[in-house]
Short mmCIF file of C-alpha atoms in Angstrom, two decimals:
data_model
loop_
_atom_site.label_atom_id
_atom_site.label_comp_id
_atom_site.label_asym_id
_atom_site.label_seq_id
_atom_site.Cartn_x
_atom_site.Cartn_y
_atom_site.Cartn_z
CA MET A 108 0.00 0.00 0.00
CA TRP A 109 2.79 2.42 0.83
CA SER A 110 5.34 1.14 -1.69
CA ASN A 111 4.98 4.26 -3.85
CA LEU A 112 5.60 6.68 -0.96
CA HIS A 113 8.77 8.48 -0.05
CA PRO A 114 10.63 6.35 2.58
CA GLU A 115 10.11 9.03 5.25
CA ASP A 116 6.37 9.18 4.50
CA ALA A 117 6.10 5.39 4.59
CA SER A 118 7.92 5.27 7.92
CA MET A 119 5.71 8.02 9.35
CA LEU A 120 2.51 6.29 8.24
CA GLY A 121 3.81 2.99 9.55
CA GLY A 122 4.34 4.48 12.99
CA TYR A 123 0.91 6.12 12.87
CA ASP A 124 -0.68 2.82 11.89
CA ILE A 125 0.89 1.05 14.86
CA LEU A 126 -0.41 3.79 17.13
CA MET A 127 -3.94 3.50 15.73
CA ARG A 128 -3.95 -0.29 16.03
CA THR A 129 -2.86 0.03 19.63
CA ALA A 130 -5.60 2.59 20.23
CA ARG A 131 -8.15 0.29 18.63
CA ASN A 132 -7.21 -2.60 20.90
CA ALA A 133 -7.41 -0.32 23.92
CA VAL A 134 -10.83 1.02 22.91
CA LEU A 135 -12.23 -2.47 22.44
CA ALA A 136 -10.80 -3.66 25.75
CA VAL A 137 -12.04 -0.71 27.79
CA SER A 138 -15.49 -0.68 26.16
CA ALA A 139 -16.03 -4.24 27.33
CA LEU A 140 -15.94 -3.05 30.95
CA ALA A 141 -19.01 -1.89 32.85
CA PRO A 142 -19.34 1.83 32.04
CA ASP A 143 -19.62 4.61 34.57
CA GLU A 144 -21.66 7.64 33.59
CA SER A 145 -18.71 9.85 32.63
CA ALA A 146 -17.48 7.26 30.15
CA ALA A 147 -20.89 6.35 28.68
CA LYS A 148 -20.28 8.11 25.36
CA PHE A 149 -16.86 6.50 25.01
CA MET A 150 -18.38 3.10 25.77
CA ARG A 151 -21.01 3.52 23.07
CA PHE A 152 -18.29 4.47 20.60
CA GLY A 153 -16.15 1.51 21.61
CA ARG A 154 -18.98 -0.96 21.28
CA GLY A 155 -19.78 0.46 17.86
CA GLN A 156 -16.21 -0.38 16.78
CA ARG A 157 -16.55 -4.11 17.51
CA ARG A 158 -16.39 -6.19 14.31
CA ILE A 159 -17.24 -2.99 12.49
CA THR A 160 -15.75 -3.65 9.06
CA GLY A 161 -17.54 -7.01 8.78
CA ARG A 162 -20.88 -5.41 9.63
CA ILE A 163 -20.27 -2.62 7.13
CA ALA A 164 -19.36 -5.13 4.41
CA ARG A 165 -22.62 -7.07 4.91
CA SER A 166 -24.70 -3.88 4.94
CA ALA A 167 -23.00 -2.19 1.98
CA ALA A 168 -23.37 -5.33 -0.14
CA THR A 169 -27.08 -4.50 -0.54
CA LEU A 170 -26.52 -1.01 -1.99
CA ASP A 171 -27.92 -0.41 -5.47
CA ARG A 172 -24.78 -0.44 -7.59
CA THR A 173 -26.56 0.93 -10.64
CA ARG A 174 -26.28 4.32 -8.89
CA PRO A 175 -23.06 6.14 -7.95
CA THR A 176 -22.10 6.11 -4.27
CA VAL A 177 -20.95 9.14 -2.30
CA TRP A 178 -19.28 8.62 1.07
CA ILE A 179 -19.68 11.58 3.45
CA HIS A 180 -17.84 11.74 6.77
CA ALA A 181 -18.63 14.10 9.65
CA ALA A 182 -17.13 14.02 13.12
CA SER A 183 -20.43 14.62 14.89
CA LEU A 184 -23.93 15.98 14.53
CA GLY A 185 -22.77 19.61 14.36
CA GLU A 186 -20.54 18.95 11.35
CA PHE A 187 -23.32 16.92 9.75
CA GLY A 188 -25.35 20.12 9.62
CA ILE A 189 -22.94 21.23 6.91
CA ALA A 190 -23.49 17.99 5.00
CA ARG A 191 -27.28 17.85 5.21
CA PRO A 192 -28.11 20.34 2.39
CA VAL A 193 -25.30 18.86 0.27
CA ILE A 194 -26.83 15.41 0.66
CA ARG A 195 -30.30 16.63 -0.26
CA GLY A 196 -29.00 18.38 -3.37
CA LEU A 197 -26.94 15.38 -4.49
CA LYS A 198 -29.95 13.12 -4.07
CA GLU A 199 -32.10 15.43 -6.18
CA GLN A 200 -29.51 15.91 -8.92
CA THR A 201 -27.96 12.44 -9.19
CA GLY A 202 -30.05 9.94 -7.20
CA CYS A 203 -26.79 8.61 -5.78
CA ASN A 204 -26.33 6.33 -2.78
CA ILE A 205 -25.35 8.35 0.29
CA VAL A 206 -23.18 6.57 2.87
CA VAL A 207 -22.53 8.64 6.01
CA THR A 208 -19.97 7.91 8.72
CA PHE A 209 -19.54 9.52 12.12
CA PHE A 210 -16.81 9.45 14.71
CA SER A 211 -19.14 10.53 17.52
CA PRO A 212 -21.99 8.43 18.97
CA THR A 213 -24.17 11.56 19.10
CA GLY A 214 -24.27 11.94 15.34
CA TYR A 215 -24.44 8.22 14.63
CA GLU A 216 -27.34 7.61 17.00
CA ALA A 217 -29.32 10.64 15.83
CA LEU A 218 -29.04 9.74 12.15
CA THR A 219 -29.80 6.05 12.59
CA ARG A 220 -33.07 7.11 14.20
CA HIS A 221 -33.86 9.67 11.49
CA PRO A 222 -31.82 8.77 8.37
CA GLY A 223 -33.52 11.24 6.03
CA ASP A 224 -31.86 11.17 2.61
CA THR A 225 -29.05 8.83 3.67
CA ASP A 226 -28.89 5.21 2.53
CA ARG A 227 -26.42 3.87 5.11
CA VAL A 228 -25.08 5.24 8.40
CA TYR A 229 -21.96 3.79 10.06
CA TYR A 230 -19.38 4.59 12.65
CA LEU A 231 -16.07 5.42 10.99
CA PRO A 232 -13.74 2.48 11.66
CA LEU A 233 -10.61 3.55 13.49
CA ASP A 234 -8.02 4.80 11.01
CA THR A 235 -5.79 1.76 10.52
CA ARG A 236 -4.40 0.67 7.19
CA ARG A 237 -6.44 -2.55 7.26
CA ASN A 238 -9.67 -0.80 8.23
CA ALA A 239 -9.28 1.78 5.47
CA ARG A 240 -8.73 -0.91 2.88
CA ARG A 241 -11.65 -3.07 4.05
CA PHE A 242 -14.02 -0.11 4.36
CA LEU A 243 -13.33 1.11 0.82
CA ASP A 244 -13.57 -2.44 -0.55
CA ALA A 245 -17.04 -2.69 0.98
CA VAL A 246 -18.50 0.77 0.27
CA LYS A 247 -16.87 1.28 -3.12
CA PRO A 248 -17.41 5.06 -3.16
CA ASP A 249 -17.25 7.02 -6.38
CA CYS A 250 -16.14 9.99 -4.31
CA ALA A 251 -15.58 10.92 -0.66
CA VAL A 252 -16.50 14.15 1.14
CA PHE A 253 -15.00 15.12 4.51
CA MET A 254 -16.38 17.90 6.68
CA VAL A 255 -14.38 20.77 8.23
CA SER A 256 -11.21 19.30 9.76
CA GLU A 257 -11.24 15.54 9.35
CA TYR A 258 -7.73 14.42 8.44
CA TRP A 259 -7.43 10.62 8.65
CA PRO A 260 -4.10 9.69 7.00
CA ASN A 261 -4.77 6.02 6.27
CA PHE A 262 -8.20 6.62 4.77
CA LEU A 263 -6.98 9.59 2.75
CA THR A 264 -3.87 7.79 1.52
CA GLU A 265 -5.93 4.80 0.41
CA LEU A 266 -8.49 7.04 -1.32
CA ARG A 267 -5.69 8.74 -3.22
CA ARG A 268 -4.06 5.41 -4.09
CA ARG A 269 -7.36 4.24 -5.60
CA ASP A 270 -7.77 7.54 -7.47
CA ILE A 271 -11.13 8.23 -5.78
CA PRO A 272 -11.98 11.97 -5.90
CA THR A 273 -11.95 13.33 -2.34
CA PHE A 274 -13.23 16.69 -1.13
CA LEU A 275 -12.85 18.73 2.05
CA VAL A 276 -15.74 21.09 2.82
CA SER A 277 -15.78 24.18 5.07
CA ALA A 278 -12.06 24.04 5.77
CA ILE A 279 -10.25 26.70 7.77
CA ILE A 280 -6.46 26.62 7.50
CA ARG A 281 -5.05 28.99 10.10
CA ASP A 282 -1.65 30.61 10.16
CA ASN A 283 -0.77 28.82 13.39
CA GLY A 284 -2.36 25.48 12.48
CA PRO A 285 -0.58 22.15 12.88
CA PHE A 286 0.25 22.11 9.15
CA PHE A 287 2.94 24.72 9.80
CA LYS A 288 4.45 23.09 12.88
CA TRP A 289 7.54 20.90 13.03
CA TYR A 290 5.31 17.91 13.84
CA GLY A 291 2.82 18.66 11.05
CA SER A 292 4.15 16.46 8.24
CA LEU A 293 1.35 13.93 8.59
CA PHE A 294 -1.26 16.71 8.48
CA ARG A 295 0.39 18.22 5.41
CA ARG A 296 0.39 14.86 3.66
CA SER A 297 -3.31 14.42 4.50
CA LEU A 298 -4.17 17.79 2.94
CA ARG A 299 -2.40 16.84 -0.28
CA CYS A 300 -4.70 13.83 -0.67
CA PHE A 301 -7.76 16.00 -1.31
CA THR A 302 -8.82 16.55 -4.91
CA ARG A 303 -10.49 19.84 -4.04
CA ILE A 304 -10.68 21.86 -0.80
CA PHE A 305 -13.61 24.24 -0.27
CA THR A 306 -12.57 26.85 2.29
CA LEU A 307 -14.52 29.35 4.37
CA ASP A 308 -12.20 32.30 3.78
CA PRO A 309 -9.51 33.64 1.41
CA ARG A 310 -6.81 33.39 4.09
CA SER A 311 -7.18 29.61 4.11
CA VAL A 312 -6.52 29.51 0.36
CA GLU A 313 -3.40 31.63 0.89
CA ASN A 314 -2.17 29.32 3.64
CA LEU A 315 -2.74 26.27 1.48
CA GLY A 316 -0.72 27.99 -1.21
CA ARG A 317 2.15 28.30 1.27
CA LEU A 318 2.03 24.51 1.53
CA GLY A 319 2.16 24.12 -2.25
CA ILE A 320 -1.53 23.18 -2.53
CA ASP A 321 -3.36 24.98 -5.35
CA SER A 322 -6.57 22.91 -5.36
CA ALA A 323 -8.52 25.19 -2.99
CA THR A 324 -11.57 27.39 -3.59
CA VAL A 325 -13.18 29.99 -1.33
CA ASN A 326 -16.75 28.76 -1.12
CA GLY A 327 -18.47 29.88 2.09
CA ASP A 328 -20.33 27.87 4.70
CA PRO A 329 -23.11 25.39 3.76
CA LEU A 330 -24.36 25.65 7.35
CA PHE A 331 -26.16 28.83 6.29
CA ASP A 332 -28.02 26.86 3.64
CA ASN A 333 -28.80 24.12 6.17
CA VAL A 334 -30.25 26.46 8.79
CA SER A 335 -32.30 28.25 6.13
CA LEU A 336 -33.69 24.88 5.08
CA VAL A 337 -34.51 24.00 8.69
CA ALA A 338 -36.14 27.37 9.35
CA ALA A 339 -38.31 27.03 6.23
CA THR A 340 -39.47 23.54 7.22
CA PRO A 341 -42.96 23.53 8.82
CA TRP A 342 -42.55 22.24 12.37
CA THR A 343 -44.50 22.63 15.59
CA ASP A 344 -44.14 21.19 19.06
CA PRO A 345 -47.19 21.00 21.33
CA VAL A 346 -45.13 20.52 24.51
CA ILE A 347 -43.14 23.71 23.99
CA GLU A 348 -46.21 25.62 22.83
CA ASN A 349 -48.11 24.63 25.98
CA TYR A 350 -45.12 25.51 28.14
CA ALA A 351 -44.47 28.87 26.45
CA ALA A 352 -48.17 29.81 26.48
CA GLY A 353 -47.75 32.38 23.73
CA ARG A 354 -44.52 33.86 25.12
CA LYS A 355 -41.05 33.78 23.58
CA VAL A 356 -38.68 31.44 25.42
CA PHE A 357 -35.06 31.90 26.44
CA LEU A 358 -33.33 28.93 24.80
CA ALA A 359 -29.94 27.73 26.02
CA GLY A 360 -28.65 25.20 23.50
CA SER A 361 -25.81 22.65 23.72
CA VAL A 362 -25.06 23.64 27.32
CA HIS A 363 -22.02 22.00 28.88
CA VAL A 364 -21.76 20.96 32.51
CA ASP A 365 -19.29 23.74 33.30
CA LYS A 366 -19.47 27.53 33.23
CA ASP A 367 -22.30 27.26 30.68
CA MET A 368 -24.64 25.58 33.12
CA GLU A 369 -23.59 27.81 36.00
CA ILE A 370 -24.44 31.07 34.24
CA VAL A 371 -27.59 29.76 32.56
CA CYS A 372 -28.96 28.50 35.89
CA SER A 373 -28.09 31.83 37.49
CA LEU A 374 -30.01 33.75 34.82
CA CYS A 375 -32.99 31.42 35.10
CA ASN A 376 -33.10 31.90 38.88
CA SER A 377 -32.87 35.69 38.56
CA ARG A 378 -35.92 36.03 36.32
CA LYS A 379 -38.54 35.11 38.97
CA GLY A 380 -40.56 33.12 36.46
CA ASP A 381 -41.19 36.01 34.04
CA THR A 382 -39.53 34.18 31.14
CA PRO A 383 -39.92 30.53 30.15
CA PHE A 384 -36.51 28.82 29.94
CA VAL A 385 -35.77 25.88 27.65
CA ILE A 386 -32.38 24.23 28.16
CA ALA A 387 -30.78 21.61 25.90
CA PRO A 388 -27.72 19.97 27.51
CA HIS A 389 -24.81 19.11 25.24
CA GLU A 390 -24.73 15.61 26.71
CA ILE A 391 -27.99 14.08 27.89
CA THR A 392 -26.73 12.19 30.92
CA PRO A 393 -28.07 11.69 34.45
CA GLY A 394 -25.27 13.97 35.66
CA ALA A 395 -26.28 16.82 33.35
CA ILE A 396 -29.93 16.48 34.30
CA GLU A 397 -29.08 16.43 38.01
CA ALA A 398 -26.83 19.48 37.64
CA LEU A 399 -29.75 21.41 36.16
CA ARG A 400 -32.20 20.20 38.76
CA SER A 401 -29.89 21.20 41.59
CA GLY A 402 -28.88 24.51 39.97
CA ILE A 403 -32.38 25.85 39.23
CA LYS A 404 -34.60 27.03 42.06
CA GLY A 405 -38.00 25.74 41.11
CA GLU A 406 -39.61 22.95 39.16
CA VAL A 407 -37.53 21.49 36.34
CA ARG A 408 -39.30 19.19 33.91
CA LEU A 409 -37.95 16.86 31.26
CA TYR A 410 -39.38 17.11 27.77
CA SER A 411 -39.75 13.31 27.64
CA GLU A 412 -42.06 13.42 30.64
CA CYS A 413 -44.41 16.09 29.25
CA ASP A 414 -46.34 14.31 26.50
CA GLY A 415 -49.91 15.53 26.81
CA ALA A 416 -49.10 17.94 29.65
CA THR A 417 -50.88 21.30 29.62
CA ASP A 418 -50.23 22.80 33.07
CA PHE A 419 -46.75 24.30 33.27
CA SER A 420 -47.62 27.09 35.67
CA ALA A 421 -45.11 25.90 38.28
CA THR A 422 -42.35 25.01 35.81
CA ARG A 423 -39.24 27.20 35.89
CA ALA A 424 -37.34 25.36 33.14
CA LEU A 425 -37.98 22.69 30.52
CA ILE A 426 -35.06 20.39 29.68
CA ILE A 427 -34.79 18.97 26.16
CA ASP A 428 -33.62 15.41 26.76
CA ASN A 429 -33.49 14.28 23.14
CA VAL A 430 -31.12 14.81 20.22
CA GLY A 431 -31.83 16.32 16.82
CA SER A 432 -34.62 18.84 17.52
CA LEU A 433 -32.64 21.83 18.83
CA ALA A 434 -32.28 23.56 15.45
CA TYR A 435 -36.06 23.49 15.08
CA ILE A 436 -36.85 24.57 18.65
CA TYR A 437 -34.96 27.86 18.20
CA ARG A 438 -38.03 29.14 16.31
CA TYR A 439 -39.80 29.46 19.67
CA ALA A 440 -37.01 31.60 21.14
CA GLY A 441 -36.71 35.32 21.58
CA TRP A 442 -33.13 35.12 22.87
CA ALA A 443 -30.53 32.36 22.78
CA TYR A 444 -27.40 31.25 24.56
CA VAL A 445 -25.14 28.77 22.73
CA GLY A 446 -22.91 26.53 24.82
CA GLY A 447 -19.33 25.40 24.39
CA GLY A 448 -17.73 28.85 24.42
CA PHE A 449 -15.92 28.18 27.68
CA THR A 450 -14.18 25.15 26.21
CA ARG A 451 -11.12 25.34 23.99
CA ARG A 452 -12.71 24.44 20.67
CA LEU A 453 -16.31 23.35 21.10
CA LEU A 454 -18.51 26.41 20.63
CA HIS A 455 -21.62 24.97 18.99
CA SER A 456 -23.64 26.32 16.08
CA VAL A 457 -24.46 30.01 16.45
CA ILE A 458 -26.00 29.99 12.98
CA GLU A 459 -28.93 27.81 14.10
CA PRO A 460 -30.47 30.53 16.29
CA VAL A 461 -29.47 33.58 14.24
CA VAL A 462 -31.45 32.35 11.21
CA TYR A 463 -34.59 33.08 13.25
CA GLY A 464 -33.48 36.67 13.76
CA ILE A 465 -32.77 36.43 17.48
CA PRO A 466 -29.81 37.79 19.46
CA VAL A 467 -27.26 35.22 20.60
CA ALA A 468 -24.80 35.11 23.50
CA TYR A 469 -21.93 32.69 24.03
CA GLY A 470 -18.70 32.18 25.95
CA PRO A 471 -15.38 33.85 25.12
CA ASN A 472 -13.39 31.19 23.26
CA ILE A 473 -14.33 32.16 19.72
CA GLU A 474 -10.96 32.88 18.14
CA ARG A 475 -11.30 29.70 16.04
CA LYS A 476 -14.89 30.45 15.03
CA VAL A 477 -15.19 32.74 12.02
CA VAL A 478 -18.98 33.09 12.13
CA ALA A 479 -19.15 33.77 15.88
CA SER A 480 -16.49 36.48 15.56
CA THR A 481 -18.29 38.06 12.61
CA MET A 482 -21.58 38.06 14.51
CA VAL A 483 -19.93 39.97 17.38
CA ARG A 484 -18.67 42.58 14.91
CA LEU A 485 -22.15 42.95 13.41
CA GLY A 486 -23.91 43.21 16.77
CA LEU A 487 -25.75 39.90 16.34
CA GLY A 488 -23.68 37.96 18.84
CA THR A 489 -22.36 38.90 22.27
CA VAL A 490 -19.53 37.34 24.26
CA VAL A 491 -20.23 36.86 27.97
CA THR A 492 -17.68 35.75 30.53
CA ASP A 493 -19.78 35.28 33.66
CA ALA A 494 -23.30 35.19 35.06
CA ALA A 495 -23.42 38.95 35.57
CA GLY A 496 -22.53 39.50 31.92
CA LEU A 497 -25.27 37.19 30.72
CA GLU A 498 -27.77 38.91 33.02
CA ARG A 499 -26.80 42.38 31.74
CA TRP A 500 -27.08 41.25 28.13
CA PHE A 501 -30.50 39.71 28.62
CA ALA A 502 -31.85 42.57 30.72
CA SER A 503 -30.81 45.09 28.06
CA LEU A 504 -32.65 43.18 25.33
CA ARG A 505 -35.66 41.55 26.92
CA ASP A 506 -38.12 44.39 26.44
CA ASP A 507 -36.27 46.52 23.88
CA HIS A 508 -38.56 45.70 20.96
CA GLY A 509 -36.98 48.28 18.68
CA ARG A 510 -33.54 46.80 19.10
CA LEU A 511 -34.86 43.27 18.73
CA ALA A 512 -36.53 44.23 15.46
CA TYR A 513 -33.28 45.81 14.24
CA ILE A 514 -31.31 42.65 15.12
CA ALA A 515 -33.89 40.48 13.37
CA LYS A 516 -33.59 42.52 10.16
CA LYS A 517 -29.79 42.50 10.27
CA ALA A 518 -29.71 38.76 11.03
CA ARG A 519 -31.87 37.97 8.00
CA LYS A 520 -29.49 39.91 5.77
CA PHE A 521 -26.48 38.20 7.35
CA VAL A 522 -27.91 34.77 6.56
CA GLU A 523 -28.96 35.78 3.04
CA ASP A 524 -25.53 37.24 2.26
CA ASN A 525 -23.79 34.06 3.35
CA SER A 526 -26.09 31.51 1.74
CA GLY A 527 -25.43 29.81 -1.57
CA ALA A 528 -22.30 27.73 -0.82
CA THR A 529 -24.13 24.43 -1.16
CA PRO A 530 -25.05 24.58 -4.89
CA ARG A 531 -21.42 25.15 -5.86
CA ILE A 532 -20.32 22.07 -3.90
CA ILE A 533 -23.17 19.96 -5.24
CA ASN A 534 -22.48 20.91 -8.84
CA HIS A 535 -18.78 20.12 -8.51
CA ILE A 536 -19.41 16.70 -6.92
CA ALA A 537 -22.23 15.87 -9.36
CA ARG A 538 -19.98 16.57 -12.34
CA THR A 539 -17.31 14.37 -10.78
CA ILE A 540 -19.45 11.32 -10.07
CA CYS A 541 -21.51 11.58 -13.26
CA GLY A 542 -18.31 11.74 -15.26
CA LYS A 543 -17.14 8.47 -13.67
CA ASN A 544 -20.33 6.55 -14.40
#
């Protein structure tokens, strides 16, 4: 497999492969143990890796091979939001098979329950040389599409060896990224395996040029197309409508059990019941639910327990204990807080709420998030660093209807100006796969 590589590259990939095989064995061994709550997500991932390539081979054998097959990989559900409008467009234009893989249990579990336009959904096998070969033998993709920052050297090397067109979508290549570090040779090699890289900004194209890569195009963010599609989709929820009782809700989405939860609970407690709060934890675990119950002074109810309920008069907060509905629930909000901004890299989608024309607050770690930074500059997003900051932000906006109307108008223009990336990606991929078949 690596016989045509430079000796240094072959040695590097060989060492990486040993590391990944060791990691695979460790994952399988640990996942066989009884899980504690903190490791539940890891356990689900580990169990999904057991005998994975054999299961994929049996499942993929039933694909309709009269149609081209597109393999799309996303790390988790957030990145899949970028892929969703691309998938719909490819289905409409080409009728192709869509095979989706995830690294995270959250995305895998959500899509297996609601597959939509996808034909197969799998966990991505761990990136060993053998797994890459067996996966591609089974799926037989006509092209592969990776979302955002997925650089798996064995898979990418094998795709390139087989001359399978491979695309990277919504890439951001920063000046201080690992590609420019002394240890970045494996990352640089991975980038060179892509047939075409669609970037979010011109600077990324310039940085790729510094690496000798001229196959990049500034394209924009398909997430804007996805959220516009979601917002235009008719959708109602009787539980939230009964709880809100005609009022706009404060929606805290993808809230982590850290500073996020602390400041959201503080704001909820300070409002004395004058605003309905809906909170969607990032991880739906007993620990997250208990943290909310103990942090909020008043009745906290789980969405799953409210089917048919009509009396929410004593309820201070409603917790969304399911996955996949958050982007739709934002339509009931008048103000939003998006979690993950107190972590190093995990600020979640700020585009999902802004498409509904509502102001958004989030934690301070946004230097890696182009859209979040742009929203701050435009006055659509606000960085908060503590509970007092979130309270000041909300208090200044809650009853300022003129300002809320101004933000709504500006938000609509922001989304409109940044939409349209998806058709360019779809057309490029469609030409590629139709030309091969």
